[in-house]
């Protein structure tokens, strides 16, 4: 198989033997980010389709996710880093009940490499823990990730809780994850939330939103 196909297959098959050598070879041709976006994420997309249609079982999805994580960790040091540190601080979490963190961790990498201080508090985080971290670390914004349809409901509840606690206008909120839609965030959630709430389709939109809310 050509290198690019082979790397994609490694994600789909959850095969990590020889992964580093293939990544090294790919790095001589393309940037780390291009490898992630154009190849590895394409592999994850196929995994999602196979799982969704019942052609792949959960343990294999987990293996694919592990190879994806290994690959991203291997590529991370090769990514471009901006010199402009200290642009602002964001608390990042996957919401309560949701374990998906590959997307959240990519957002962490992209923001960290572009001058933001990211406090990544992990998966399955209830709103109380998110707000506590935001308070404790003096965050400028809050980012919530969630991939399950259920998580989109949790995000709405989280915003409601922020209203109840009187902190809706304190932190701009960025939301992302595969089950969300722009319309849900920008129409439904915005209509009930007095503070800033933004939808990020991917990590780069997350970055441009952070640049926007920090100016
Ligand atoms: Co799960 N899973 N999973 N899974 N899984 C999905 C999400 C699913 C769509 C698969 C499917 O059915 N086709 C489906 C959800 C269905 C639904 O809710 N309607 C699903 C399911 C059902 C489940 C379980 C319930 C399965 C089960 O147990 N029976 C279970 C849930 C457990 C739980 O959370 N309580 C489960 C478990 C798992 C694994 C543990 C095996 C594994 C996760 C491993 C891990 O993350 N550590 C896993 C995986 C890998 C997937 C798929 C295949 C891939 C997800 C992924 O990493 N994509 C996924 C299929 C899919 O998404 N279509 C699926 C790559 C990643 C880079 O994309 O996270 O979307 P994503 O991030 C993007 C953007 O969304 C955005 O930026 C990123 C790109 O730049 N973004 C943000 C994300 N967060 C952001 C935050 C921001 C800004 C942008 O600012 C704050």
Short mmCIF file of C-alpha atoms and ligand atoms in Angstrom, two decimals:
data_model
loop_
_atom_site.label_atom_id
_atom_site.label_comp_id
_atom_site.label_asym_id
_atom_site.label_seq_id
_atom_site.Cartn_x
_atom_site.Cartn_y
_atom_site.Cartn_z
CA UNK A 1 0.00 0.00 0.00
CA UNK A 2 1.14 3.59 -0.56
CA UNK A 3 2.31 5.31 2.63
CA UNK A 4 -0.79 7.43 3.08
CA UNK A 5 -3.15 4.47 2.65
CA UNK A 6 -1.01 2.40 4.97
CA UNK A 7 -1.21 5.02 7.73
CA UNK A 8 -4.96 5.27 7.35
CA UNK A 9 -5.19 1.47 7.52
CA UNK A 10 -3.16 1.46 10.73
CA UNK A 11 -5.83 3.60 12.36
CA UNK A 12 -8.68 1.50 11.00
CA UNK A 13 -7.03 -1.82 11.90
CA UNK A 14 -5.63 -0.57 15.22
CA UNK A 15 -2.19 -1.74 14.13
CA UNK A 16 0.66 0.10 15.78
CA UNK A 17 3.63 -2.05 14.78
CA UNK A 18 5.76 0.06 12.47
CA UNK A 19 3.62 3.15 13.08
CA UNK A 20 6.53 5.40 14.03
CA UNK A 21 8.54 4.46 10.93
CA UNK A 22 5.58 5.30 8.71
CA UNK A 23 5.03 8.59 10.52
CA UNK A 24 8.71 9.48 10.11
CA UNK A 25 8.44 8.77 6.39
CA UNK A 26 5.26 10.85 6.12
CA UNK A 27 6.95 13.74 7.98
CA UNK A 28 9.52 14.01 5.20
CA UNK A 29 6.65 14.79 2.81
CA UNK A 30 4.06 16.74 4.80
CA UNK A 31 3.51 18.66 8.01
CA UNK A 32 2.45 16.87 11.18
CA UNK A 33 -0.87 18.69 11.05
CA UNK A 34 -1.54 17.67 7.46
CA UNK A 35 -0.86 14.04 8.38
CA UNK A 36 -3.36 14.26 11.23
CA UNK A 37 -6.05 16.11 9.29
CA UNK A 38 -5.81 14.45 5.89
CA UNK A 39 -4.89 10.91 6.84
CA UNK A 40 -5.35 9.92 10.48
CA UNK A 41 -8.71 11.65 10.95
CA UNK A 42 -9.88 10.08 7.69
CA UNK A 43 -9.07 6.72 9.26
CA UNK A 44 -11.06 7.59 12.39
CA UNK A 45 -13.97 8.61 10.20
CA UNK A 46 -14.00 5.14 8.63
CA UNK A 47 -13.84 3.58 12.11
CA UNK A 48 -16.91 5.61 13.10
CA UNK A 49 -18.77 4.45 10.00
CA UNK A 50 -17.85 0.80 10.51
CA UNK A 51 -18.85 0.97 14.17
CA UNK A 52 -22.07 2.83 13.41
CA UNK A 53 -23.11 0.23 10.84
CA UNK A 54 -22.31 -2.70 13.13
CA UNK A 55 -19.32 -3.89 11.13
CA UNK A 56 -16.84 -3.16 13.89
CA UNK A 57 -17.04 -4.05 17.55
CA UNK A 58 -16.20 -1.72 20.42
CA UNK A 59 -12.86 -3.30 21.51
CA UNK A 60 -11.54 -2.69 18.00
CA UNK A 61 -12.73 0.92 18.08
CA UNK A 62 -10.77 1.28 21.30
CA UNK A 63 -7.65 -0.13 19.62
CA UNK A 64 -8.04 2.33 16.76
CA UNK A 65 -8.41 5.15 19.26
CA UNK A 66 -5.22 4.04 21.02
CA UNK A 67 -3.25 4.03 17.75
CA UNK A 68 -4.68 7.45 16.93
CA UNK A 69 -3.55 8.77 20.30
CA UNK A 70 -0.08 7.26 19.92
CA UNK A 71 0.25 8.81 16.48
CA UNK A 72 -0.85 12.25 17.64
CA UNK A 73 1.55 12.09 20.61
CA UNK A 74 4.36 11.12 18.25
CA UNK A 75 3.58 13.97 15.86
CA UNK A 76 3.03 16.63 18.51
CA UNK A 77 6.68 17.71 18.90
CA UNK A 78 6.83 18.21 15.13
CA UNK A 79 4.04 20.76 15.08
CA UNK A 80 4.60 24.45 14.49
CA UNK A 81 4.50 26.51 17.62
CA UNK A 82 3.80 30.23 17.71
CA UNK A 83 6.03 32.35 19.98
CA UNK A 84 3.18 34.46 21.26
CA UNK A 85 2.51 32.80 24.62
CA UNK A 86 0.12 34.11 27.24
CA UNK A 87 -2.79 34.97 24.98
CA UNK A 88 -5.31 33.70 27.49
CA UNK A 89 -6.37 30.71 29.52
CA UNK A 90 -9.09 28.16 28.82
CA UNK A 91 -10.41 25.28 30.88
CA UNK A 92 -11.16 22.33 28.62
CA UNK A 93 -13.23 19.27 29.50
CA UNK A 94 -15.25 16.45 28.04
CA UNK A 95 -18.68 16.70 29.64
CA UNK A 96 -20.26 14.42 32.22
CA UNK A 97 -20.90 10.86 31.06
CA UNK A 98 -18.74 11.12 27.96
CA UNK A 99 -15.31 9.46 27.58
CA UNK A 100 -14.40 10.66 24.08
CA UNK A 101 -11.27 12.77 24.29
CA UNK A 102 -9.31 12.59 21.05
CA UNK A 103 -10.98 15.72 19.67
CA UNK A 104 -10.66 17.59 22.96
CA UNK A 105 -6.98 16.73 23.17
CA UNK A 106 -6.43 17.95 19.61
CA UNK A 107 -8.06 21.23 20.58
CA UNK A 108 -5.67 21.34 23.55
CA UNK A 109 -2.65 20.85 21.26
CA UNK A 110 -3.74 23.44 18.70
CA UNK A 111 -4.55 26.08 21.34
CA UNK A 112 -1.39 25.36 23.36
CA UNK A 113 0.77 25.62 20.24
CA UNK A 114 -0.82 28.95 19.42
CA UNK A 115 -0.23 30.87 22.59
CA UNK A 116 -3.01 29.74 24.89
CA UNK A 117 -2.67 28.28 28.31
CA UNK A 118 -4.91 25.21 28.41
CA UNK A 119 -6.11 23.61 31.62
CA UNK A 120 -7.32 20.25 30.36
CA UNK A 121 -9.28 18.60 33.16
CA UNK A 122 -10.13 15.42 31.29
CA UNK A 123 -13.24 13.38 30.57
CA UNK A 124 -16.62 12.87 32.28
CA UNK A 125 -16.45 16.24 34.01
CA UNK A 126 -19.57 17.56 35.73
CA UNK A 127 -20.24 21.27 35.43
CA UNK A 128 -19.32 21.79 39.09
CA UNK A 129 -15.77 20.55 38.37
CA UNK A 130 -15.51 22.65 35.21
CA UNK A 131 -16.56 25.82 37.02
CA UNK A 132 -14.31 25.05 39.96
CA UNK A 133 -11.32 24.69 37.61
CA UNK A 134 -12.23 27.88 35.76
CA UNK A 135 -12.41 29.74 39.05
CA UNK A 136 -9.26 28.22 40.49
CA UNK A 137 -7.12 28.80 37.40
CA UNK A 138 -8.50 32.23 36.59
CA UNK A 139 -9.71 31.07 33.18
CA UNK A 140 -10.77 33.49 30.45
CA UNK A 141 -12.98 30.94 28.73
CA UNK A 142 -14.50 27.48 29.11
CA UNK A 143 -14.43 24.78 26.44
CA UNK A 144 -16.67 21.74 26.53
CA UNK A 145 -16.39 18.76 24.26
CA UNK A 146 -18.83 15.88 23.84
CA UNK A 147 -19.48 13.33 21.12
CA UNK A 148 -22.63 11.62 22.26
CA UNK A 149 -26.08 12.94 21.44
CA UNK A 150 -26.67 12.76 25.20
CA UNK A 151 -23.76 15.18 25.66
CA UNK A 152 -25.51 17.88 23.66
CA UNK A 153 -28.28 17.74 26.28
CA UNK A 154 -25.71 17.84 29.07
CA UNK A 155 -24.18 20.95 27.51
CA UNK A 156 -27.57 22.65 27.59
CA UNK A 157 -27.98 21.66 31.25
CA UNK A 158 -24.50 23.00 31.96
CA UNK A 159 -25.40 26.38 30.50
CA UNK A 160 -28.59 26.39 32.55
CA UNK A 161 -26.53 25.66 35.64
CA UNK A 162 -24.23 28.55 34.77
CA UNK A 163 -27.25 30.83 34.56
CA UNK A 164 -28.52 29.54 37.91
CA UNK A 165 -25.14 30.20 39.50
CA UNK A 166 -25.02 33.68 38.02
CA UNK A 167 -21.81 33.07 36.03
CA UNK A 168 -23.20 33.08 32.50
CA UNK A 169 -21.57 36.36 31.66
CA UNK A 170 -18.30 35.53 33.34
CA UNK A 171 -16.81 33.06 30.88
CA UNK A 172 -17.33 32.76 27.13
CA UNK A 173 -18.17 29.12 26.38
CA UNK A 174 -16.88 27.16 23.38
CA UNK A 175 -18.66 23.96 22.46
CA UNK A 176 -17.46 21.23 20.11
CA UNK A 177 -17.93 17.58 19.23
CA UNK A 178 -19.38 15.44 16.50
CA UNK A 179 -22.98 15.28 17.79
CA UNK A 180 -23.37 19.06 17.95
CA UNK A 181 -24.63 21.18 15.11
CA UNK A 182 -24.03 24.84 14.49
CA UNK A 183 -27.79 25.46 14.48
CA UNK A 184 -28.26 23.77 17.85
CA UNK A 185 -25.61 25.99 19.44
CA UNK A 186 -26.21 29.23 17.60
CA UNK A 187 -30.02 29.10 17.55
CA UNK A 188 -31.27 26.90 20.39
CA UNK A 189 -28.59 27.39 23.02
CA UNK A 190 -27.95 31.06 22.28
CA UNK A 191 -31.64 31.84 22.66
CA UNK A 192 -31.63 30.64 26.25
CA UNK A 193 -28.18 31.79 27.31
CA UNK A 194 -27.39 35.40 28.18
CA UNK A 195 -23.60 34.96 27.92
CA UNK A 196 -21.37 34.11 24.96
CA UNK A 197 -21.71 30.61 23.57
CA UNK A 198 -19.91 29.55 20.40
CA UNK A 199 -19.80 26.48 18.22
CA UNK A 200 -16.45 25.17 16.98
CA UNK A 201 -16.60 22.66 14.14
CA UNK A 202 -12.96 21.73 14.59
CA UNK A 203 -9.86 22.66 16.55
CA UNK A 204 -9.01 25.50 14.17
CA UNK A 205 -12.37 27.11 14.56
CA UNK A 206 -11.77 26.73 18.29
CA UNK A 207 -8.54 28.69 17.86
CA UNK A 208 -10.11 31.48 15.82
CA UNK A 209 -12.94 31.72 18.36
CA UNK A 210 -10.45 32.04 21.19
CA UNK A 211 -8.64 34.77 19.24
CA UNK A 212 -12.00 36.50 18.85
CA UNK A 213 -13.20 36.24 22.45
CA UNK A 214 -9.83 37.38 23.79
CA UNK A 215 -9.74 40.64 21.82
CO1 LIG B 1 -17.63 6.19 20.62
N1 LIG B 1 -19.25 6.85 19.74
N2 LIG B 1 -18.71 5.34 21.99
N3 LIG B 1 -15.96 5.52 21.28
N4 LIG B 1 -16.85 6.83 19.02
C1 LIG B 1 -19.09 7.74 18.59
C2 LIG B 1 -19.11 9.21 19.03
C3 LIG B 1 -20.34 7.36 17.70
C4 LIG B 1 -20.83 8.49 16.77
C5 LIG B 1 -19.98 6.10 16.88
C6 LIG B 1 -21.09 5.61 15.98
O1 LIG B 1 -22.08 5.09 16.44
N5 LIG B 1 -20.94 5.77 14.70
C7 LIG B 1 -21.38 6.95 18.81
C8 LIG B 1 -22.28 8.07 19.34
C9 LIG B 1 -23.71 7.90 18.92
C10 LIG B 1 -24.62 8.90 19.53
O2 LIG B 1 -24.51 9.42 20.59
N6 LIG B 1 -25.64 9.16 18.76
C11 LIG B 1 -20.49 6.38 19.87
C12 LIG B 1 -20.92 5.49 20.90
C13 LIG B 1 -22.34 5.00 20.79
C14 LIG B 1 -20.07 5.08 21.94
C15 LIG B 1 -20.45 4.21 23.16
C16 LIG B 1 -21.81 4.53 23.81
C17 LIG B 1 -20.40 2.74 22.70
C18 LIG B 1 -20.81 1.72 23.74
O3 LIG B 1 -20.29 1.68 24.82
N7 LIG B 1 -21.76 0.93 23.35
C19 LIG B 1 -19.26 4.48 24.11
C20 LIG B 1 -19.55 5.73 24.94
C21 LIG B 1 -18.90 5.73 26.22
C22 LIG B 1 -19.13 7.05 26.94
O4 LIG B 1 -18.72 8.10 26.46
N8 LIG B 1 -19.79 7.00 28.06
C23 LIG B 1 -18.18 4.81 23.14
C24 LIG B 1 -16.84 4.57 23.37
C25 LIG B 1 -15.81 4.85 22.47
C26 LIG B 1 -14.36 4.41 22.68
C27 LIG B 1 -13.92 4.45 24.13
C28 LIG B 1 -14.18 3.01 22.15
C29 LIG B 1 -13.63 5.40 21.71
C30 LIG B 1 -13.16 6.71 22.38
C31 LIG B 1 -11.73 6.69 22.81
C32 LIG B 1 -11.28 8.06 23.26
O5 LIG B 1 -11.73 9.11 22.84
N9 LIG B 1 -10.33 8.02 24.16
C33 LIG B 1 -14.74 5.77 20.73
C34 LIG B 1 -14.51 6.35 19.44
C35 LIG B 1 -13.08 6.42 19.00
C36 LIG B 1 -15.56 6.83 18.63
C37 LIG B 1 -15.51 7.37 17.18
C38 LIG B 1 -15.38 6.15 16.27
C39 LIG B 1 -14.41 8.36 16.85
C40 LIG B 1 -14.33 9.57 17.75
C41 LIG B 1 -13.07 10.36 17.50
O6 LIG B 1 -12.13 10.29 18.27
N10 LIG B 1 -13.01 11.08 16.36
C42 LIG B 1 -16.91 8.10 17.08
C43 LIG B 1 -17.43 8.22 15.67
C44 LIG B 1 -17.62 9.67 15.23
O7 LIG B 1 -17.27 10.61 15.88
N11 LIG B 1 -18.26 9.81 14.12
C45 LIG B 1 -17.69 7.46 18.16
C46 LIG B 1 -11.85 11.88 15.99
C47 LIG B 1 -11.89 13.24 16.73
C48 LIG B 1 -10.70 14.09 16.34
O8 LIG B 1 -13.07 13.90 16.34
O9 LIG B 1 -13.86 14.21 18.73
O10 LIG B 1 -15.35 14.85 16.76
P1 LIG B 1 -14.02 14.71 17.35
O11 LIG B 1 -13.32 16.16 17.40
C49 LIG B 1 -13.31 17.05 16.30
C50 LIG B 1 -14.48 18.03 16.31
O12 LIG B 1 -15.69 17.47 16.78
C51 LIG B 1 -13.96 19.18 17.11
O13 LIG B 1 -12.56 19.19 16.83
C52 LIG B 1 -12.10 17.90 16.45
C53 LIG B 1 -11.37 17.99 15.13
O14 LIG B 1 -10.53 19.07 15.01
N12 LIG B 1 -14.12 19.22 18.55
C54 LIG B 1 -14.02 20.40 19.22
C55 LIG B 1 -14.34 18.26 19.47
N13 LIG B 1 -14.40 18.78 20.68
C56 LIG B 1 -14.21 20.09 20.58
C57 LIG B 1 -14.19 21.09 21.54
C58 LIG B 1 -13.97 22.40 21.11
C59 LIG B 1 -13.77 22.69 19.76
C60 LIG B 1 -13.81 21.70 18.81
O15 LIG B 1 -13.93 23.43 21.95
C61 LIG B 1 -14.20 23.25 23.28
#
